[in-house]
Short mmCIF file of C-alpha atoms and ligand atoms in Angstrom, two decimals:
data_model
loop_
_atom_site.label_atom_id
_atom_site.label_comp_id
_atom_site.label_asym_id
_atom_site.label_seq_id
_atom_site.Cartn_x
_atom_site.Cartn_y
_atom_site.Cartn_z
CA UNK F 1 -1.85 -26.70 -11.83
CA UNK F 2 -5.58 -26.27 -11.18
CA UNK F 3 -5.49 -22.98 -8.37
CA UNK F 4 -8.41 -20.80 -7.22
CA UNK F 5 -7.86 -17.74 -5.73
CA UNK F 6 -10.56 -16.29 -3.44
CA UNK F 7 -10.32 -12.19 -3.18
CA UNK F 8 -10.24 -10.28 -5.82
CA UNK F 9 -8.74 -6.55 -4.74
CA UNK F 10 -5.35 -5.85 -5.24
CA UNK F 11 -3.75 -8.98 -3.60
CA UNK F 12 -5.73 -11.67 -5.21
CA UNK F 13 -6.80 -9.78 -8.70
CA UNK F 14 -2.81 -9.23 -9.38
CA UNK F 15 -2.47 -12.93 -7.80
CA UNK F 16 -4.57 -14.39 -9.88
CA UNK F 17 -3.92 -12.91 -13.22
CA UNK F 18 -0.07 -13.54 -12.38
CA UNK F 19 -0.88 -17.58 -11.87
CA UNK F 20 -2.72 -17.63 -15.17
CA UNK F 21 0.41 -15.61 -17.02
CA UNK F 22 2.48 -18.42 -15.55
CA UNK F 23 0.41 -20.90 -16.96
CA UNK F 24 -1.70 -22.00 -14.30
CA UNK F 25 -5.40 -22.47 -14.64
CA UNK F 26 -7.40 -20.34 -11.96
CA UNK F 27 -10.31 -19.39 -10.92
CA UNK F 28 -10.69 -16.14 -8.99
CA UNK F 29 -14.00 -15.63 -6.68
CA UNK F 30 -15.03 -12.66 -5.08
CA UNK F 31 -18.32 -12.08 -3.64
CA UNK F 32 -18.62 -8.44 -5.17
CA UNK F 33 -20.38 -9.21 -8.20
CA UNK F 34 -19.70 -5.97 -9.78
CA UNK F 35 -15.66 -6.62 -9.24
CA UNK F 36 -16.14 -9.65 -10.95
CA UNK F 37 -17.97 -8.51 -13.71
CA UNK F 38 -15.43 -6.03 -14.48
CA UNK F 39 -12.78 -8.33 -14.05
CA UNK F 40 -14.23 -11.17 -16.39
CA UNK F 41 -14.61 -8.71 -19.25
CA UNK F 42 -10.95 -7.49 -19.08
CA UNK F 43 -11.29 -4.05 -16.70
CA UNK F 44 -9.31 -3.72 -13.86
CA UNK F 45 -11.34 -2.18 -10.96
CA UNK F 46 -8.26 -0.16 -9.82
CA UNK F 47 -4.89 1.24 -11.48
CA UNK F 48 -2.46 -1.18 -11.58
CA UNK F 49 0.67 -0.86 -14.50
CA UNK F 50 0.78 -4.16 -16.15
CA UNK F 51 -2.47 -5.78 -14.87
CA UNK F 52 -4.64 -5.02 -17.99
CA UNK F 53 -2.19 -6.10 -20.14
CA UNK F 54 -1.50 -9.97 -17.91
CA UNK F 55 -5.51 -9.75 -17.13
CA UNK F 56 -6.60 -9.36 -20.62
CA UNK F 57 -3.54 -12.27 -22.14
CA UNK F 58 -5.16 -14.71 -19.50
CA UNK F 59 -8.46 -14.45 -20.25
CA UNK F 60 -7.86 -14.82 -23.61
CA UNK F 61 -6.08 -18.23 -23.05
CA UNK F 62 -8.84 -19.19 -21.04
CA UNK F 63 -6.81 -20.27 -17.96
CA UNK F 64 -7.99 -17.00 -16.05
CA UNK F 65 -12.47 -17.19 -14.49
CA UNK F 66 -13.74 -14.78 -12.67
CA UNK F 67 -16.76 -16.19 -10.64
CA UNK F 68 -18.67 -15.38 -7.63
CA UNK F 69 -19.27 -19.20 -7.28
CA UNK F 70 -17.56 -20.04 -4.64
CA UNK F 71 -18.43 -23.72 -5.73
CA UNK F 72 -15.97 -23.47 -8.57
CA UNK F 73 -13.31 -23.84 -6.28
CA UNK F 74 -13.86 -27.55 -6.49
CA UNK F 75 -11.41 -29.64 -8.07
CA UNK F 76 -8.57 -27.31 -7.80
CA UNK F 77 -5.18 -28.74 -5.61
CA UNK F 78 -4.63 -25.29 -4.27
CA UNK F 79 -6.73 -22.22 -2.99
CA UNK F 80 -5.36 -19.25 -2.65
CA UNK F 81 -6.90 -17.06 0.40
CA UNK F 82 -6.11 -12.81 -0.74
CA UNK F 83 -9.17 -11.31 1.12
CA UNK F 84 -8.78 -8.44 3.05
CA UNK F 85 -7.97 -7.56 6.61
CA UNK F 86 -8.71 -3.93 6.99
CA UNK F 87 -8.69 -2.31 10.58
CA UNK F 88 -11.85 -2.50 12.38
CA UNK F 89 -14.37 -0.06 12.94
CA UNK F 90 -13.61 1.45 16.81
CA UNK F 91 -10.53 -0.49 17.51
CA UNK F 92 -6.85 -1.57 15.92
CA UNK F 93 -7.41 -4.90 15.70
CA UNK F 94 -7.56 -6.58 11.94
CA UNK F 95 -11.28 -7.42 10.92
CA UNK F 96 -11.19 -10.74 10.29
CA UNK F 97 -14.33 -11.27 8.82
CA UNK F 98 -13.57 -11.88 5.70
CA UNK F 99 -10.94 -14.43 6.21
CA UNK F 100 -13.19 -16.35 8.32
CA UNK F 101 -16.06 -16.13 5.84
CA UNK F 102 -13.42 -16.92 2.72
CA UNK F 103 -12.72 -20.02 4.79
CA UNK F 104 -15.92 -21.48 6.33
CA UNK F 105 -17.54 -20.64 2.13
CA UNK F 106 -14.39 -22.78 1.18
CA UNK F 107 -14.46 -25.79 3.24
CA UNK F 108 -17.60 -27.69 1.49
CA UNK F 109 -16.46 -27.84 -1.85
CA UNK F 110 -12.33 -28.70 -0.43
CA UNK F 111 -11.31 -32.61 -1.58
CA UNK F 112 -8.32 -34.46 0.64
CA UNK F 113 -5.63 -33.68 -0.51
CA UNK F 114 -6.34 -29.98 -1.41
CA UNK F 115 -4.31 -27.57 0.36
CA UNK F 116 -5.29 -24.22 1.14
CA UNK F 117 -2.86 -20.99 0.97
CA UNK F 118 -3.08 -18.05 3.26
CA UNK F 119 -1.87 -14.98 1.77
CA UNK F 120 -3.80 -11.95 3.50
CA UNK F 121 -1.81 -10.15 6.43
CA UNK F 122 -3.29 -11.60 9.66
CA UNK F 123 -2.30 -11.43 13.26
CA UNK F 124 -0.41 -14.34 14.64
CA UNK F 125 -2.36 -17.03 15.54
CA UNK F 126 -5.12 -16.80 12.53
CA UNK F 127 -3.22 -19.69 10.42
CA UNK F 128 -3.26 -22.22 13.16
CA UNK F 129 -6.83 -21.33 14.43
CA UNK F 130 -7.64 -21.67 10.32
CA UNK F 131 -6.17 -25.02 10.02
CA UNK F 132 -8.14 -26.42 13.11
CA UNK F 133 -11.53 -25.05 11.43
CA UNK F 134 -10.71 -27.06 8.72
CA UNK F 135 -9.85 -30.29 10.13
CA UNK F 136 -13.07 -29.40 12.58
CA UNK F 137 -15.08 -29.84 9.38
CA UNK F 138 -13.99 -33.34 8.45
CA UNK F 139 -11.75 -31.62 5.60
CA UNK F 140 -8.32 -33.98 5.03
CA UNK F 141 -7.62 -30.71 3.62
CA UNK F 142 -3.91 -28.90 4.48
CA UNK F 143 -3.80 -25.37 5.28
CA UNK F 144 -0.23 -23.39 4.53
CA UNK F 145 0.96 -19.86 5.24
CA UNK F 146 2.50 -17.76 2.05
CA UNK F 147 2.60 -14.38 2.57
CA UNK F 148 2.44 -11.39 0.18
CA UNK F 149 4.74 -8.55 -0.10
CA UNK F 150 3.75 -6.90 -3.31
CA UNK F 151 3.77 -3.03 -3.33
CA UNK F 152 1.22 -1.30 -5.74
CA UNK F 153 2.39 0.31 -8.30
CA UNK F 154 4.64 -2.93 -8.34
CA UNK F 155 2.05 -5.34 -7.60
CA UNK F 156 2.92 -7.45 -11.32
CA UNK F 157 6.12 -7.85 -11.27
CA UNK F 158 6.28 -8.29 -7.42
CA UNK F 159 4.44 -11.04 -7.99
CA UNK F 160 6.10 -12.66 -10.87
CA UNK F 161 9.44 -12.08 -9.55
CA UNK F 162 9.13 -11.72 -5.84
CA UNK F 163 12.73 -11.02 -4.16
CA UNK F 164 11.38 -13.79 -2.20
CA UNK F 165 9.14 -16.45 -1.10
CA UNK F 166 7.93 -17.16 2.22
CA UNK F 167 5.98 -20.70 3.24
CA UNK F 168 4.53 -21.46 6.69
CA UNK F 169 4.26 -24.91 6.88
CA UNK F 170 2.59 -27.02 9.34
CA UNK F 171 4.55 -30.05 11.20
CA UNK F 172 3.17 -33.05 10.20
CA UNK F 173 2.67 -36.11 7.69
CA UNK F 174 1.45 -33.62 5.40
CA UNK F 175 4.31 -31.01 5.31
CA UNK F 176 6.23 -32.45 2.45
CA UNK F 177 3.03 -32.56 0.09
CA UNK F 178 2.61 -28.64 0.73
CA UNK F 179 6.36 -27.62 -0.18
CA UNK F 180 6.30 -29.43 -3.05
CA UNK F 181 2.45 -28.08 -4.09
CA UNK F 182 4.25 -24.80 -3.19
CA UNK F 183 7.09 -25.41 -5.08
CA UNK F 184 4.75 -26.33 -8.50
CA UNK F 185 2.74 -23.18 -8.44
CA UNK F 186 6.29 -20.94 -8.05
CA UNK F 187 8.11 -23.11 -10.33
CA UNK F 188 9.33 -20.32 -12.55
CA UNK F 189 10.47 -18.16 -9.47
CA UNK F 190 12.14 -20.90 -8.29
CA UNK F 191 13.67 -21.54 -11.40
CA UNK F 192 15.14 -18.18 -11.56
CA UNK F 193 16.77 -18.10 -8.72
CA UNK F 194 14.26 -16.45 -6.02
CA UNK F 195 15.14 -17.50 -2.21
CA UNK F 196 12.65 -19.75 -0.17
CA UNK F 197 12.11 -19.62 2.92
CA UNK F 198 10.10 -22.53 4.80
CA UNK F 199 8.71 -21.52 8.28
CA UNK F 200 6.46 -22.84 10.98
CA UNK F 201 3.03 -21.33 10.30
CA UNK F 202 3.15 -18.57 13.02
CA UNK F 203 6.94 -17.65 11.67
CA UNK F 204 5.22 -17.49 8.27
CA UNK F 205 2.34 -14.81 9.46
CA UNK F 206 4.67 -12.47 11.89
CA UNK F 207 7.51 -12.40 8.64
CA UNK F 208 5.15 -10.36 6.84
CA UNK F 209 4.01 -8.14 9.63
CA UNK F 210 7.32 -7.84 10.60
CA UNK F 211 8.59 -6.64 7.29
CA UNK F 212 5.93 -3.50 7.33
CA UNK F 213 6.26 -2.47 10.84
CA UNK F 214 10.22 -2.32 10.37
CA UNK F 215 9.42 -0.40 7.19
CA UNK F 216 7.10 1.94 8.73
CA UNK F 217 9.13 2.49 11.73
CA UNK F 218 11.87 3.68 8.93
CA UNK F 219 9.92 6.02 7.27
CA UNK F 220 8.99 7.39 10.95
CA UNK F 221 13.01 7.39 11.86
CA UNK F 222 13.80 9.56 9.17
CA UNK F 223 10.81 12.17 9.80
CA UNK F 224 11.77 12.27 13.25
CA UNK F 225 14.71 13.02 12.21
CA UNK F 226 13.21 15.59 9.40
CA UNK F 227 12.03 17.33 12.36
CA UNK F 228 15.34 17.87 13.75
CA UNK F 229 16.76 18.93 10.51
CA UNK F 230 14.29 21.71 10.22
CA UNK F 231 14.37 22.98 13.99
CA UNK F 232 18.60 23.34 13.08
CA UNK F 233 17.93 24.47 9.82
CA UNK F 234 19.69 20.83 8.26
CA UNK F 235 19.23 18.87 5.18
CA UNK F 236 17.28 15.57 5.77
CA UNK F 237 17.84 14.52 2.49
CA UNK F 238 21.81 14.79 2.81
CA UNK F 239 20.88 12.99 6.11
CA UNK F 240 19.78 10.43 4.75
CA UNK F 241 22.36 10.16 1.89
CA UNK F 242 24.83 10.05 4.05
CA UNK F 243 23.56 6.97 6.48
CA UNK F 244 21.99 5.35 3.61
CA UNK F 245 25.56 4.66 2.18
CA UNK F 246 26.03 2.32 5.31
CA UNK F 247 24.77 -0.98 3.98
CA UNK F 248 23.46 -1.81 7.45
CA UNK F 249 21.12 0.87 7.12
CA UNK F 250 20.33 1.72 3.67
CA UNK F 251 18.85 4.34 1.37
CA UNK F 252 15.55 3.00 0.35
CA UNK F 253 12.77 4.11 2.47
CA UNK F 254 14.15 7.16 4.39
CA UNK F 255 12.48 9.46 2.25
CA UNK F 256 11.33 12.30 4.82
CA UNK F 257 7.89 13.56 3.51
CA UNK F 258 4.03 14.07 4.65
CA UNK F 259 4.50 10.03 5.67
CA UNK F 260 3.24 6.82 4.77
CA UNK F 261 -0.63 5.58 3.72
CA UNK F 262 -2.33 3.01 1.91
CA UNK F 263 -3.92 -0.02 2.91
CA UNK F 264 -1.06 -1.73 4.72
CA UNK F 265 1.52 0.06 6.24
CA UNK F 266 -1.18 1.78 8.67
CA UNK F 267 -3.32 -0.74 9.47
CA UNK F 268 -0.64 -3.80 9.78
CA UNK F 269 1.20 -1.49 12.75
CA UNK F 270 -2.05 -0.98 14.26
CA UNK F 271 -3.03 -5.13 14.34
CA UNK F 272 0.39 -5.89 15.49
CA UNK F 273 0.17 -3.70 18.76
CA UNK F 274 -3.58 -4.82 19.00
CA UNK F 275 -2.11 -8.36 18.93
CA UNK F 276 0.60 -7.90 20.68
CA UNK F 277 -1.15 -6.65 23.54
CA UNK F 278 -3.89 -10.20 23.54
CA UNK F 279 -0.45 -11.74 23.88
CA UNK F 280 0.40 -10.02 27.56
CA UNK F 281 3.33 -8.40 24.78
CA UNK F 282 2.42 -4.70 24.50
CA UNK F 283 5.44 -3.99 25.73
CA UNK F 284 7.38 -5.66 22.65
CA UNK F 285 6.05 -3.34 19.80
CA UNK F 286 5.11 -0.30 22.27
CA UNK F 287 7.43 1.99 19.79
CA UNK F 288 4.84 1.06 17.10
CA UNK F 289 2.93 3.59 18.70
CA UNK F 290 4.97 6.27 18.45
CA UNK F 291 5.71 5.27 14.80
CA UNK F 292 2.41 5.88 13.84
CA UNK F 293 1.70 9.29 15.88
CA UNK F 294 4.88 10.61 14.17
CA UNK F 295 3.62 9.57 10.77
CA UNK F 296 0.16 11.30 11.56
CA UNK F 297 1.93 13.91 12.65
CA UNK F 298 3.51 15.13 9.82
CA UNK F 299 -0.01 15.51 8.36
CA UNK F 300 -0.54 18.23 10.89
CA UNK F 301 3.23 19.43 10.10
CA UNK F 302 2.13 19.75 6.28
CA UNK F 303 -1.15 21.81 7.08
CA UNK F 304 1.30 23.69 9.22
CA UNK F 305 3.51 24.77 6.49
CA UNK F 306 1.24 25.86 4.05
CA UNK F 307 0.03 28.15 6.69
CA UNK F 308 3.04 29.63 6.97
CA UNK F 309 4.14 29.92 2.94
CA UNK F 310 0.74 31.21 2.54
CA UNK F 311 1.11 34.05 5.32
CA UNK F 312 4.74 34.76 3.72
CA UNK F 313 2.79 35.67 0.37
CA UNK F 314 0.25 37.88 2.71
CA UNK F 315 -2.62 35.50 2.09
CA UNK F 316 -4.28 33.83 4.87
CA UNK F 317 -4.91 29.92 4.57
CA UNK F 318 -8.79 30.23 5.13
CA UNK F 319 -9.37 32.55 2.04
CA UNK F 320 -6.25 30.90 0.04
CA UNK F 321 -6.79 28.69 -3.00
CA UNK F 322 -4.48 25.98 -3.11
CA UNK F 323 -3.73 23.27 -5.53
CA UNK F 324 -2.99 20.42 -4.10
CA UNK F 325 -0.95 18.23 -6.62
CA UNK F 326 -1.71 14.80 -5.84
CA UNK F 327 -4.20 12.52 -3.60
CA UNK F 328 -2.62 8.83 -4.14
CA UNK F 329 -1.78 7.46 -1.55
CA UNK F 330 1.76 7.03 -3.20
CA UNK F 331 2.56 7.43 -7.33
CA UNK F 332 1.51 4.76 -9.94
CA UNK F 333 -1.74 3.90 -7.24
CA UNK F 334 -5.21 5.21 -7.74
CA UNK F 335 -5.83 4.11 -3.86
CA UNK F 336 -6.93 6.91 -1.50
CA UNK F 337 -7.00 4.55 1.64
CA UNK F 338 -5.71 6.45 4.58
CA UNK F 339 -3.86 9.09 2.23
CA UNK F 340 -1.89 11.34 3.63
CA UNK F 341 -2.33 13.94 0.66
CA UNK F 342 -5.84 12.92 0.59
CA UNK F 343 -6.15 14.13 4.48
CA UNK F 344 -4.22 17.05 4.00
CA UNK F 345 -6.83 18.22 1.17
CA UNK F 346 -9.76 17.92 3.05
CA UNK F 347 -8.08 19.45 6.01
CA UNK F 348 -7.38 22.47 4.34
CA UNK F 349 -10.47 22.63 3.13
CA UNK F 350 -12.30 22.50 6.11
CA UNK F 351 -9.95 25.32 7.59
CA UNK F 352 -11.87 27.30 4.86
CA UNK F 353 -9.20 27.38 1.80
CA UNK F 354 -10.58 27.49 -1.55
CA UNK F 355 -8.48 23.96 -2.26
CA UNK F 356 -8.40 22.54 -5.74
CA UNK F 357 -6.57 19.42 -5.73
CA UNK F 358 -5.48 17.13 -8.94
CA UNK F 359 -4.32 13.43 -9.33
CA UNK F 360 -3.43 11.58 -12.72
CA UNK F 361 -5.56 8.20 -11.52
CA UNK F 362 -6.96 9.39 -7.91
CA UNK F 363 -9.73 11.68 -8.53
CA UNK F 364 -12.32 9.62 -9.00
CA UNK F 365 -11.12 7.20 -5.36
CA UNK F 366 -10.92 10.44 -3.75
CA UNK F 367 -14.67 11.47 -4.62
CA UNK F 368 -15.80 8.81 -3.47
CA UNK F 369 -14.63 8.93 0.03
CA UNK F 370 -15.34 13.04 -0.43
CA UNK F 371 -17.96 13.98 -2.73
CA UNK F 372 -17.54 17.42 -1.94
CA UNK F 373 -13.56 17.30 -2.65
CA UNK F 374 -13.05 20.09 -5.69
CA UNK F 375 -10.80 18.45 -8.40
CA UNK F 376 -9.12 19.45 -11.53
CA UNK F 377 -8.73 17.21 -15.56
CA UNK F 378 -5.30 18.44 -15.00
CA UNK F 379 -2.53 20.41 -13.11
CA UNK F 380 -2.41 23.11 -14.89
CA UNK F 381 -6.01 24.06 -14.34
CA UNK F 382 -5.44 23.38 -10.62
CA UNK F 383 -1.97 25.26 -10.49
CA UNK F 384 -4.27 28.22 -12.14
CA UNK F 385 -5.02 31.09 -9.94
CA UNK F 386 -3.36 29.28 -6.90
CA UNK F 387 -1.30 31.26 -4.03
CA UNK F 388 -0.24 27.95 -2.60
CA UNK F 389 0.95 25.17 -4.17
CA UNK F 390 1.52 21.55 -2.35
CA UNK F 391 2.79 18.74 -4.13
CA UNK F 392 1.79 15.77 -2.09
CA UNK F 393 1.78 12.85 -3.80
CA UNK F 394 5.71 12.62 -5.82
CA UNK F 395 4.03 11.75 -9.17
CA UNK F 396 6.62 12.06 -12.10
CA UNK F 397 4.64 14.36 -14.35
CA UNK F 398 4.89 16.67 -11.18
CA UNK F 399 8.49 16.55 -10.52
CA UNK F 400 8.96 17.26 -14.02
CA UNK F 401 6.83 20.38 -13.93
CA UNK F 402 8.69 23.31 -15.28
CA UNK F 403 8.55 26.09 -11.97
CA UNK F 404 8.99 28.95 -14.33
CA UNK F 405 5.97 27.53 -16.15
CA UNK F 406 3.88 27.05 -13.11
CA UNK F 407 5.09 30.91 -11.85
CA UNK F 408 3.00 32.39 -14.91
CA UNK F 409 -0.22 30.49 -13.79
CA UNK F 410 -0.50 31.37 -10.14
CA UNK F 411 -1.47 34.00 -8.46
CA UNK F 412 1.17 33.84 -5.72
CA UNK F 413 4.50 31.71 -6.04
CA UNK F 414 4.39 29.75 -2.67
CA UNK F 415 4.86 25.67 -2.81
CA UNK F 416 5.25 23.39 -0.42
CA UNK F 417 7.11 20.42 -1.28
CA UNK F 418 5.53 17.76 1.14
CA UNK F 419 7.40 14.75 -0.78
CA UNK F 420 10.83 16.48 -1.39
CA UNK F 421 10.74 15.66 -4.65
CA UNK F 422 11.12 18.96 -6.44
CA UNK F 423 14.56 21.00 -7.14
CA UNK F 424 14.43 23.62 -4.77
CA UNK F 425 16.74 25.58 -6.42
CA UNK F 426 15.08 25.71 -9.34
CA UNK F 427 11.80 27.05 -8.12
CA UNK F 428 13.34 29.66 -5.70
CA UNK F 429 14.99 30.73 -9.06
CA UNK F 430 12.01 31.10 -10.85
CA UNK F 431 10.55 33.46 -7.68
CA UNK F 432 9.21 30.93 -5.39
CA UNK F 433 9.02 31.01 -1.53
CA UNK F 434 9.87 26.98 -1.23
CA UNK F 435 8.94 24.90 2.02
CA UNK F 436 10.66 21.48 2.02
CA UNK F 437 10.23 18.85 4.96
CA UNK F 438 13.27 19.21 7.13
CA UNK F 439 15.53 20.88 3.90
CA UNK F 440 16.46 24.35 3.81
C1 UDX E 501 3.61 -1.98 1.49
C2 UDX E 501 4.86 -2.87 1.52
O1 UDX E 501 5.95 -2.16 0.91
C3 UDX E 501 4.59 -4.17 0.79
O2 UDX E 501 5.72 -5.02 0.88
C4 UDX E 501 3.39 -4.85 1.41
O3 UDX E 501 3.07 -6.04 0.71
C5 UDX E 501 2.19 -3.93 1.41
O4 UDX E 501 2.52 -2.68 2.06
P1 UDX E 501 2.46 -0.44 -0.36
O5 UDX E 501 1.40 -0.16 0.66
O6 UDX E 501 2.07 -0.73 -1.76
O7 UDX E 501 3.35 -1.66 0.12
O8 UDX E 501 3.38 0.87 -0.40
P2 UDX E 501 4.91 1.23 -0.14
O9 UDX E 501 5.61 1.36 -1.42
O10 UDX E 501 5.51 0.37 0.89
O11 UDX E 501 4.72 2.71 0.46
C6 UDX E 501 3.98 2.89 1.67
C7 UDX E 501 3.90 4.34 2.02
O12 UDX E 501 5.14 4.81 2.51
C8 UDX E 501 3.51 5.29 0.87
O13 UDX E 501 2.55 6.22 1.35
C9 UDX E 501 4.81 5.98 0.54
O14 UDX E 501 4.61 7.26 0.01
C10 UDX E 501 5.48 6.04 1.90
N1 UDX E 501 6.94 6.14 1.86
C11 UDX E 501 7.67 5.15 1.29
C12 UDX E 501 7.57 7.25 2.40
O15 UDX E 501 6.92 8.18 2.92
N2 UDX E 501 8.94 7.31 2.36
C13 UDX E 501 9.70 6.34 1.83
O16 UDX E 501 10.92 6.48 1.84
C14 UDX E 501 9.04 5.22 1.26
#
């Protein structure tokens, strides 16, 4: 099937070099003609394990184009919208610029017949209000819902072998010709057993917004409850071992830490409140609210502890240096976007600590956004000299680090484990004062 995807960051790059590895020809358009370039000569603009590898195999067919035409579009059956939706500047709401502009640069070159694919995370409404600029054009176009739920770090094989598939369809004469163009492009997903589920089109857009604010509002439950665990002087982690046996509730994502970032999680709670309240329904997702202020809270908690480990090693925080292991704003991602490590190493540098802060793929993201931002080639330069160590992104090669290794590079042996991700026993044995998030 002829597809073309339009938005090439982490959705539609991955999305796109996933349709040509399962044999589809596409074109992907972006209007960054930098991106592009990068893209069309086999680099991806952003860390991603697996998508040099599929990027590089489809171009090299030739079923993969990376174009800022937008007129290449024409002639494909579907097209694919993966643009982004960030947060606007001064409010919550999603900026939906870029879907709107996506769309109206779309619907010259769109034949009848053609049917167009939402994938970006929108607030409720957007698909319908889409379709009805298209048919306001004179398009015989169809306009479907198919949201995305890949995680980075993930983002390949997420798409290739999604645990499922979601499609909002529209009612109408047209509805059977967009499950079955649906149904071609995931062919092989389908094949292999991966559940569909068919949807109106507002159904289709709340699904995915759904699925991240109940994942946030997990990752919240379980620092709230890290908070507890530390004002009793309990064991989160046990906490959560315990409940997470309970199938109803389960283990994954009640890891108590310095809280979520990234491009979604964030932002989507945000839209969905600011939606919610256009809709009379503030009410409805109200505890959103307090989801996110206990996330961003544990930012503050973070820059909290490393005050204290630092005064329990006689050093105060303003005149400490401090590694900071990590600035992703998760492992396996080079995105910075609303990091919480990233926030906590600028904060504690504008308290006045000497901060020296190291990420295996971030660095570069993170000077960007903070020229100023001191960073290390590796860990053990930035463990070097340190009276304060936080680890706060879980990166492997940082779990793995040896403590009594790390004890004969700093200056004083004080970590904070903002992930709880390291053995605590181990590095008290090897002589450090240890600070986990709500575990002795
Ligand atoms: C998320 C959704 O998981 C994905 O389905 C959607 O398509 C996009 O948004 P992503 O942003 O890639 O994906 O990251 P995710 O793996 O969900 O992690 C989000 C944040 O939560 C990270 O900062 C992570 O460190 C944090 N997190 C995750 C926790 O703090 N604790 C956990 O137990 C799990």
């Amino acid at each position: 099937m002829r597809i073309s995807v339009i938005g090439c960051g982490y959705l539609g790059a991955v999305h796109a070099a996933a349709m040509a590895d399962l044999g589809h020809d596409v074109v992907a358009i972006d209007v960054d003609a930098a991106k592009i370039g990068l893209l069309a000569a086999g680099t991806t603009p952003f860390f991603e394990p697996g998508l040099p590898d599929i990027l590089s195999s489809s171009l090299a067919s030739g079923r993969l184009v990376f174009t800022t035409d937008i007129s290449q579009a024409a002639g494909c059956a579907v097209h694919f919208i993966a643009v982004g939706t960030p947060q606007s500047v001064g409010s919550n709401a999603a900026d939906m610029r870029f879907v709107d502009a996506a769309v109206t640069a779309l619907i010259p070159h769109l034949s009848d017949g053609d049917l167009v694919v939402g994938k970006s995370t929108v607030p409720v409404g957007t698909a319908a209000r889409l379709r009805e600029m298209i048919a306001a054009s004179g398009s015989h176009a169809e306009l479907a819902w198919n949201p995305e739920f890949l995680r980075e770090g993930h983002a390949v094989n997420d798409t290739l072998a999604p645990d499922r598939l979601v499609y909002g369809l529209a009612a109408g004469a047209r509805r059977e010709e967009s499950l079955a163009a649906l149904n071609a492009v995931y062919a092989t997903a389908i094949s292999a057993g991966t559940p569909v589920v068919v949807t109106d089109l507002a159904t289709s857009e709340l699904v995915k917004i759904a699925a991240n604010a109940f994942l946030a509002t997990k990752i919240s439950f379980i620092n709230a409850m890290s908070e507890i665990t530390d004002a009793v002087g309990a064991n989160v982690t046990e906490l959560a071992d315990a409940i997470g046996y309970d199938a109803r509730i389960g283990r994954r994502f009640l890891n108590a830490g310095v809280g979520f970032g990234g491009g979604c999680l964030p932002k989507d709670i945000r839209a969905f409140v600011a939606r919610a309240e256009e809709l009379g329904l503030g009410q409805s997702v109200a505890f959103l609210t307090e989801v996110d202020a206990i996330n961003q809270r544990q930012r503050t908690r973070v820059i909290d502890m490393v005050r204290g480990v630092a005064a329990s090693v006689d050093v105060d925080v303003a005149t400490a240096r401090i590694a900071v292991l990590g600035l992703a704003f998760k492992p396996l991602s080079d995105d910075v976007r609303d990091s919480p490590a990233l926030e906590v190493a600028t904060r504690l540098s504008a308290l006045g600590a000497d901060v020296i802060a190291f990420d295996p793929e971030a660095n570069g993201p993170a000077h960007v956004r903070f020229p100023d931002l001191v960073t290390a080639e590796t860990a053990e330069h930035a463990l070097t000299g340190a009276d304060v160590v936080v680890v706060a992104t879980e990166w492997a090669e940082f779990i793995e680090l040896d403590p009594v290794w790390v004890a004969g590079l700093v200056r004083h042996r004080a970590v904070v484990d903002a992930r709880n991700a390291l053995d605590a026993a181990a590095w008290r044995a090897a002589g450090f004062t240890f600070v986990g998030m709500g575990r002795p």
